[in-house]
GROMACS .gro file of C-alpha atoms in nm:
model
  320
    1ASN     CA    1  10.753   5.046   0.820
    2CYS     CA    2  10.407   4.894   0.977
    3ASP     CA    3  10.306   4.761   0.632
    4ASP     CA    4  10.399   4.401   0.602
    5ALA     CA    5  10.155   4.148   0.442
    6LEU     CA    6  10.029   3.970   0.748
    7VAL     CA    7   9.756   3.718   0.580
    8SER     CA    8   9.985   3.579   0.273
    9PRO     CA    9  10.201   3.401   0.487
   10LEU     CA   10   9.960   3.236   0.681
   11PRO     CA   11   9.841   2.877   0.663
   12SER     CA   12   9.526   2.816   0.493
   13THR     CA   13   9.373   2.708   0.855
   14ALA     CA   14   9.422   3.080   0.959
   15LEU     CA   15   9.079   3.165   0.745
   16SER     CA   16   8.754   3.073   0.827
   17SER     CA   17   8.393   3.196   0.776
   18SER     CA   18   8.038   3.178   0.867
   19SER     CA   19   7.980   2.954   0.564
   20GLU     CA   20   8.058   2.823   0.245
   21LEU     CA   21   7.897   2.785  -0.128
   22PHE     CA   22   8.117   2.469  -0.210
   23SER     CA   23   8.446   2.346  -0.070
   24THR     CA   24   8.599   2.503  -0.348
   25HIS     CA   25   8.469   2.855  -0.223
   26SER     CA   26   8.608   2.777   0.122
   27PRO     CA   27   8.783   3.055   0.305
   28SER     CA   28   9.136   2.901   0.245
   29PHE     CA   29   9.114   3.060  -0.088
   30ALA     CA   30   9.043   3.401  -0.028
   31LYS     CA   31   9.391   3.531   0.003
   32LEU     CA   32   9.451   3.864  -0.233
   33ASN     CA   33   9.553   3.775  -0.600
   34ARG     CA   34   9.525   3.374  -0.542
   35ARG     CA   35   9.351   3.179  -0.822
   36ASP     CA   36   9.345   2.866  -0.660
   37GLY     CA   37   9.002   2.656  -0.589
   38ALA     CA   38   8.708   2.866  -0.741
   39GLY     CA   39   8.928   3.189  -0.713
   40GLY     CA   40   8.806   3.319  -0.329
   41TRP     CA   41   8.557   3.285  -0.099
   42SER     CA   42   8.161   3.261  -0.117
   43PRO     CA   43   7.914   3.197   0.131
   44LEU     CA   44   7.625   2.954   0.135
   45GLU     CA   45   7.379   3.233   0.124
   46SER     CA   46   7.482   3.595   0.032
   47ASN     CA   47   7.319   3.809   0.312
   48GLU     CA   48   7.448   4.063   0.577
   49GLN     CA   49   7.489   3.821   0.837
   50GLN     CA   50   7.810   3.608   0.658
   51TRP     CA   51   8.175   3.688   0.784
   52LEU     CA   52   8.544   3.609   0.641
   53GLN     CA   53   8.778   3.609   0.956
   54VAL     CA   54   9.139   3.594   0.974
   55ASP     CA   55   9.331   3.473   1.260
   56LEU     CA   56   9.654   3.663   1.234
   57GLY     CA   57   9.823   3.439   1.499
   58ASP     CA   58   9.900   3.710   1.773
   59ARG     CA   59   9.831   4.034   1.858
   60VAL     CA   60   9.941   4.281   1.590
   61GLU     CA   61   9.922   4.617   1.458
   62VAL     CA   62   9.661   4.660   1.151
   63VAL     CA   63   9.730   4.984   0.968
   64ALA     CA   64   9.550   4.891   0.625
   65VAL     CA   65   9.340   4.651   0.477
   66ALA     CA   66   9.296   4.557   0.083
   67THR     CA   67   8.991   4.352  -0.127
   68GLN     CA   68   8.929   4.151  -0.419
   69GLY     CA   69   8.633   3.984  -0.566
   70ARG     CA   70   8.667   3.632  -0.659
   71TYR     CA   71   8.867   3.571  -0.952
   72GLY     CA   72   8.718   3.560  -1.310
   73SER     CA   73   8.335   3.575  -1.178
   74SER     CA   74   8.062   3.819  -1.132
   75ASP     CA   75   8.126   3.780  -0.721
   76TRP     CA   76   8.228   4.091  -0.528
   77VAL     CA   77   8.166   4.301  -0.238
   78THR     CA   78   8.072   4.640  -0.308
   79SER     CA   79   8.098   4.737   0.071
   80TYR     CA   80   8.193   4.587   0.401
   81ALA     CA   81   8.268   4.677   0.790
   82LEU     CA   82   8.558   4.533   1.021
   83MET     CA   83   8.515   4.374   1.334
   84PHE     CA   84   8.843   4.267   1.558
   85SER     CA   85   8.876   4.083   1.879
   86ASP     CA   86   9.166   3.956   2.109
   87THR     CA   87   9.021   3.626   2.157
   88GLY     CA   88   8.772   3.513   1.860
   89ARG     CA   89   8.496   3.582   2.058
   90ASN     CA   90   8.450   3.921   2.236
   91TRP     CA   91   8.432   4.136   1.895
   92LYS     CA   92   8.438   4.522   1.847
   93GLN     CA   93   8.342   4.708   1.551
   94TYR     CA   94   8.617   4.936   1.393
   95ARG     CA   95   8.503   5.308   1.417
   96GLN     CA   96   8.588   5.642   1.266
   97ASP     CA   97   8.459   5.938   1.456
   98ASP     CA   98   8.266   5.718   1.681
   99THR     CA   99   8.059   5.613   1.391
  100VAL     CA  100   8.071   5.213   1.267
  101TRP     CA  101   8.306   5.263   0.945
  102VAL     CA  102   8.163   5.153   0.611
  103PHE     CA  103   8.488   5.030   0.356
  104THR     CA  104   8.382   5.109   0.014
  105GLY     CA  105   8.481   4.744  -0.179
  106ASN     CA  106   8.498   4.642  -0.513
  107SER     CA  107   8.352   4.728  -0.863
  108ASN     CA  108   8.477   4.422  -1.030
  109ALA     CA  109   8.626   4.060  -0.952
  110ASP     CA  110   9.008   4.144  -0.998
  111SER     CA  111   9.137   4.520  -0.913
  112VAL     CA  112   9.251   4.590  -0.558
  113VAL     CA  113   9.119   4.831  -0.332
  114HIS     CA  114   9.322   4.920  -0.054
  115HIS     CA  115   9.248   5.137   0.236
  116LYS     CA  116   9.460   5.272   0.497
  117LEU     CA  117   9.297   5.270   0.837
  118LEU     CA  118   9.275   5.628   1.036
  119HIS     CA  119   9.317   5.459   1.349
  120SER     CA  120   9.530   5.118   1.349
  121MET     CA  121   9.395   4.841   1.522
  122LYS     CA  122   9.582   4.622   1.768
  123ALA     CA  123   9.392   4.268   1.741
  124ARG     CA  124   9.460   3.900   1.677
  125PHE     CA  125   9.160   3.808   1.497
  126LEU     CA  126   8.988   4.041   1.182
  127ARG     CA  127   8.645   3.958   1.025
  128PHE     CA  128   8.538   4.142   0.696
  129ILE     CA  129   8.155   4.167   0.714
  130PRO     CA  130   7.981   4.209   0.370
  131LEU     CA  131   7.691   4.447   0.389
  132LYS     CA  132   7.654   4.483  -0.008
  133TRP     CA  133   7.746   4.299  -0.328
  134ASN     CA  134   7.737   4.280  -0.707
  135ILE     CA  135   7.381   4.283  -0.792
  136GLY     CA  136   7.434   4.049  -1.080
  137GLY     CA  137   7.624   3.798  -0.862
  138ARG     CA  138   7.732   3.668  -0.489
  139ILE     CA  139   7.941   3.765  -0.179
  140GLY     CA  140   8.305   3.717  -0.318
  141LEU     CA  141   8.628   3.770  -0.145
  142ARG     CA  142   8.998   3.800  -0.115
  143VAL     CA  143   9.160   4.000   0.126
  144GLU     CA  144   9.495   4.114   0.264
  145VAL     CA  145   9.577   4.265   0.588
  146PHE     CA  146   9.860   4.518   0.643
  147GLY     CA  147  10.073   4.602   0.960
  148CYS     CA  148  10.325   4.477   1.180
  149SER     CA  149  10.387   4.282   1.528
  150TYR     CA  150  10.283   4.462   1.823
  151LYS     CA  151  10.506   4.457   2.160
  152SER     CA  152  10.372   4.586   2.465
  153ASP     CA  153  10.441   4.545   2.865
  154ILE     CA  154  10.123   4.388   3.021
  155ALA     CA  155  10.014   4.319   3.372
  156ASP     CA  156   9.730   4.062   3.477
  157PHE     CA  157   9.537   4.122   3.811
  158ASP     CA  158   9.332   3.890   3.947
  159GLY     CA  159   9.130   4.103   4.194
  160ARG     CA  160   9.327   4.051   4.467
  161SER     CA  161   9.699   4.160   4.364
  162SER     CA  162   9.861   4.509   4.304
  163LEU     CA  163  10.152   4.623   4.191
  164LEU     CA  164  10.357   4.902   4.379
  165TYR     CA  165  10.585   5.165   4.289
  166ARG     CA  166  10.797   5.286   4.566
  167PHE     CA  167  10.950   5.630   4.567
  168ASN     CA  168  11.325   5.637   4.664
  169GLN     CA  169  11.210   5.870   4.941
  170LYS     CA  170  10.977   5.948   5.203
  171LEU     CA  171  10.771   6.207   5.007
  172MET     CA  172  10.693   6.261   4.695
  173SER     CA  173  10.596   6.605   4.613
  174THR     CA  174  10.506   6.683   4.264
  175PHE     CA  175  10.345   7.004   4.069
  176LYS     CA  176  10.320   6.818   3.756
  177ASP     CA  177  10.193   6.428   3.721
  178VAL     CA  178  10.122   6.234   3.390
  179VAL     CA  179   9.964   5.909   3.397
  180SER     CA  180   9.907   5.681   3.098
  181LEU     CA  181   9.787   5.317   3.026
  182LYS     CA  182   9.571   5.106   2.892
  183PHE     CA  183   9.329   4.856   3.034
  184LYS     CA  184   9.100   4.597   2.971
  185SER     CA  185   8.872   4.458   3.235
  186MET     CA  186   8.661   4.145   3.343
  187GLN     CA  187   8.428   4.337   3.610
  188GLY     CA  188   8.273   4.678   3.637
  189ASP     CA  189   8.471   4.775   3.954
  190GLY     CA  190   8.793   4.787   4.068
  191VAL     CA  191   9.090   5.050   4.165
  192LEU     CA  192   9.361   5.109   3.873
  193PHE     CA  193   9.595   5.317   4.066
  194HIS     CA  194   9.591   5.478   4.437
  195GLY     CA  195   9.843   5.717   4.597
  196GLU     CA  196   9.788   5.902   4.950
  197GLY     CA  197   9.991   6.150   5.182
  198GLN     CA  198   9.926   6.197   5.532
  199ARG     CA  199   9.867   6.573   5.471
  200GLY     CA  200   9.513   6.455   5.292
  201ASP     CA  201   9.638   6.443   4.929
  202TYR     CA  202   9.537   6.180   4.740
  203ILE     CA  203   9.461   6.063   4.384
  204THR     CA  204   9.277   5.737   4.289
  205LEU     CA  205   9.142   5.595   3.948
  206GLU     CA  206   8.916   5.370   3.947
  207LEU     CA  207   8.635   5.173   3.744
  208GLN     CA  208   8.263   5.214   3.909
  209LYS     CA  209   7.980   5.042   3.728
  210GLY     CA  210   8.187   5.035   3.425
  211LYS     CA  211   8.266   5.396   3.424
  212LEU     CA  212   8.618   5.575   3.492
  213SER     CA  213   8.632   5.774   3.804
  214LEU     CA  214   8.947   6.016   3.909
  215HIS     CA  215   8.945   6.116   4.266
  216LEU     CA  216   9.174   6.409   4.343
  217ASN     CA  217   9.281   6.639   4.638
  218LEU     CA  218   9.554   6.855   4.694
  219GLY     CA  219   9.661   6.936   5.042
  220ASP     CA  220   9.340   6.980   5.226
  221SER     CA  221   9.258   6.729   5.467
  222ASN     CA  222   8.922   6.840   5.579
  223LEU     CA  223   8.816   6.748   5.235
  224HIS     CA  224   8.891   6.395   5.273
  225PHE     CA  225   8.608   6.271   5.440
  226THR     CA  226   8.335   6.460   5.261
  227ASN     CA  227   8.186   6.494   4.923
  228SER     CA  228   8.372   6.806   4.861
  229HIS     CA  229   8.684   6.644   4.695
  230THR     CA  230   8.723   6.612   4.315
  231SER     CA  231   8.561   6.352   4.116
  232VAL     CA  232   8.523   6.358   3.760
  233THR     CA  233   8.348   6.067   3.564
  234LEU     CA  234   8.436   5.925   3.216
  235GLY     CA  235   8.307   5.699   2.984
  236SER     CA  236   8.042   5.407   3.005
  237LEU     CA  237   8.041   5.032   2.947
  238LEU     CA  238   8.421   5.034   3.013
  239ASP     CA  239   8.408   4.675   3.124
  240ASP     CA  240   8.360   4.478   2.781
  241GLN     CA  241   8.687   4.331   2.779
  242HIS     CA  242   8.813   4.536   2.541
  243TRP     CA  243   9.099   4.774   2.541
  244HIS     CA  244   9.050   5.138   2.698
  245SER     CA  245   9.333   5.396   2.663
  246VAL     CA  246   9.364   5.670   2.978
  247LEU     CA  247   9.580   5.956   2.977
  248ILE     CA  248   9.594   6.159   3.306
  249GLU     CA  249   9.788   6.487   3.283
  250ARG     CA  250   9.800   6.723   3.580
  251PHE     CA  251   9.978   7.065   3.586
  252ASN     CA  252   9.930   7.246   3.950
  253LYS     CA  253   9.528   7.263   3.958
  254GLN     CA  254   9.487   7.210   3.610
  255VAL     CA  255   9.367   6.858   3.514
  256ASN     CA  256   9.305   6.674   3.159
  257PHE     CA  257   9.133   6.331   3.209
  258THR     CA  258   9.111   6.178   2.870
  259VAL     CA  259   8.946   5.793   2.794
  260ASP     CA  260   8.953   5.693   2.476
  261LYS     CA  261   8.992   6.011   2.307
  262HIS     CA  262   8.740   6.188   2.493
  263THR     CA  263   8.902   6.433   2.735
  264GLN     CA  264   8.768   6.652   3.000
  265HIS     CA  265   8.937   6.944   3.174
  266PHE     CA  266   8.873   7.048   3.515
  267ARG     CA  267   9.066   7.234   3.817
  268THR     CA  268   9.078   7.026   4.140
  269LYS     CA  269   8.987   7.166   4.487
  270GLY     CA  270   9.219   7.178   4.786
  271ASP     CA  271   9.452   7.462   4.921
  272SER     CA  272   9.764   7.333   4.745
  273ASP     CA  273   9.934   7.304   4.408
  274HIS     CA  274  10.150   7.025   4.480
  275LEU     CA  275  10.011   6.633   4.485
  276ASP     CA  276  10.212   6.486   4.814
  277ILE     CA  277  10.214   6.123   4.834
  278ASP     CA  278  10.383   5.907   5.124
  279TYR     CA  279  10.616   5.623   5.016
  280GLU     CA  280  10.425   5.455   4.684
  281LEU     CA  281  10.138   5.439   4.432
  282SER     CA  282   9.963   5.123   4.391
  283PHE     CA  283   9.840   4.984   4.082
  284GLY     CA  284   9.566   4.736   4.031
  285GLY     CA  285   9.429   4.780   4.390
  286ILE     CA  286   9.497   4.907   4.762
  287PRO     CA  287   9.716   4.631   4.903
  288VAL     CA  288   9.645   4.760   5.273
  289PRO     CA  289   9.263   4.774   5.362
  290GLY     CA  290   9.125   5.027   5.596
  291LYS     CA  291   9.328   5.331   5.473
  292PRO     CA  292   9.132   5.626   5.511
  293GLY     CA  293   8.901   5.691   5.231
  294THR     CA  294   8.978   5.354   5.054
  295PHE     CA  295   8.672   5.119   5.221
  296GLN     CA  296   8.457   4.976   4.981
  297ARG     CA  297   8.697   4.967   4.702
  298LYS     CA  298   8.773   4.619   4.459
  299ASN     CA  299   9.078   4.563   4.328
  300PHE     CA  300   9.114   4.545   3.951
  301HIS     CA  301   9.040   4.234   3.774
  302GLY     CA  302   9.194   4.237   3.427
  303CYS     CA  303   9.492   4.359   3.241
  304ILE     CA  304   9.707   4.680   3.232
  305GLU     CA  305   9.897   4.740   2.927
  306ASN     CA  306  10.177   5.003   2.856
  307LEU     CA  307  10.174   5.168   3.222
  308TYR     CA  308  10.365   5.510   3.254
  309TYR     CA  309  10.406   5.729   3.557
  310ASN     CA  310  10.575   6.034   3.499
  311GLY     CA  311  10.783   5.884   3.194
  312VAL     CA  312  10.845   5.548   3.407
  313ASN     CA  313  10.770   5.232   3.256
  314ILE     CA  314  10.622   5.062   3.583
  315ILE     CA  315  10.565   4.742   3.422
  316ASP     CA  316  10.923   4.671   3.266
  317LEU     CA  317  11.035   4.832   3.587
  318ALA     CA  318  10.857   4.537   3.811
  319LYS     CA  319  10.978   4.298   3.553
  320ARG     CA  320  11.342   4.357   3.634
   0.00000   0.00000   0.00000
C-alpha cells in the first residue's frame, strides 16, 4: 500500500523553483488539482533550465508521479524528466534501462497524467525538469508524488571506524555466502567488508578509485601474497554520494557479483569449496592494521544501509 499522496499534505514552503513569472505563479501553487493563485507554477522564462522542486520532508520511497498544467490556461508541460537527491545539492537523474527517462506530460491544462515508476526512488528531494511545453503557451505545472515512508538501518563510517560481526565459534566454514548492502561514499577508496582465515582464505570488498572490487581466495595460502587470487571489479564513479546496491552470492566456487543491477558471474580460484574465516567479519574497514594482505587499504568513509550477511541484519544487531 505504498501509494499515499505525498505533496498535498506538505506546507507550501516545501515547494521551490528555479524562478517564477509573478508571485501568483509561485511554486507554492503547484499542488495537483489546486486552483489558488494563478492556478499553478510558471517560471519567469520558459526554457529547459527551469525546475520545480519538492522537499518531501524525509527520505521516502517514491513509486509514482502525476502532473497537470496551470488551471484554466494554455500553459502545460508536454514532457519532463525527474531528478532526485537526499541532500538537495547532489542530484541524480531518474533512469530506466540505463537511459535518462523522459516522461510524457500533459495535452491540456487540467487533465491529470499519472506515471507509475518502473523502479521506485528513495529520496527526500524531487525535481521536475520541463523539457517541452505547449507551443501556444508557457511552462505550467501542478504535481503530485505518490509513495510511502522509507525505513532502513544505516551505519555511518568516518574513515577510522569499523563494525565487527563476531562468530560464536573460532572458525566459520561456509560453502554458501550471501552479502547484500547499499552504500553511499564520500571518497573513492575504502574497505566495505573484510574477513580472513589462518589457512589463507579471505574475502574483501573495497572501493578502489570509485570502482568496486571483490577479492576472494578459498583455501590456498600460496596464492595469498601473489596476484593469482580472484579479483573482480564492477562499476565506476561509485563515489558520487548516491546510494549503490551490492549483492554477492557465493556457492562453492561459483560467485554472482551484482552492483546496481549489473551482474558478473565468475568462478573462484583456490583448492577448496569452503570459505574459512577466523573469529569475525569487519564492515567499514579493517580494525587491526598489518594483517596479511591488508596493507595500504583505507577504511570506508560514508554510509552503509540494510547490511545483511547470510540473512543476519548486521546493523540492527549492532544497535541492540
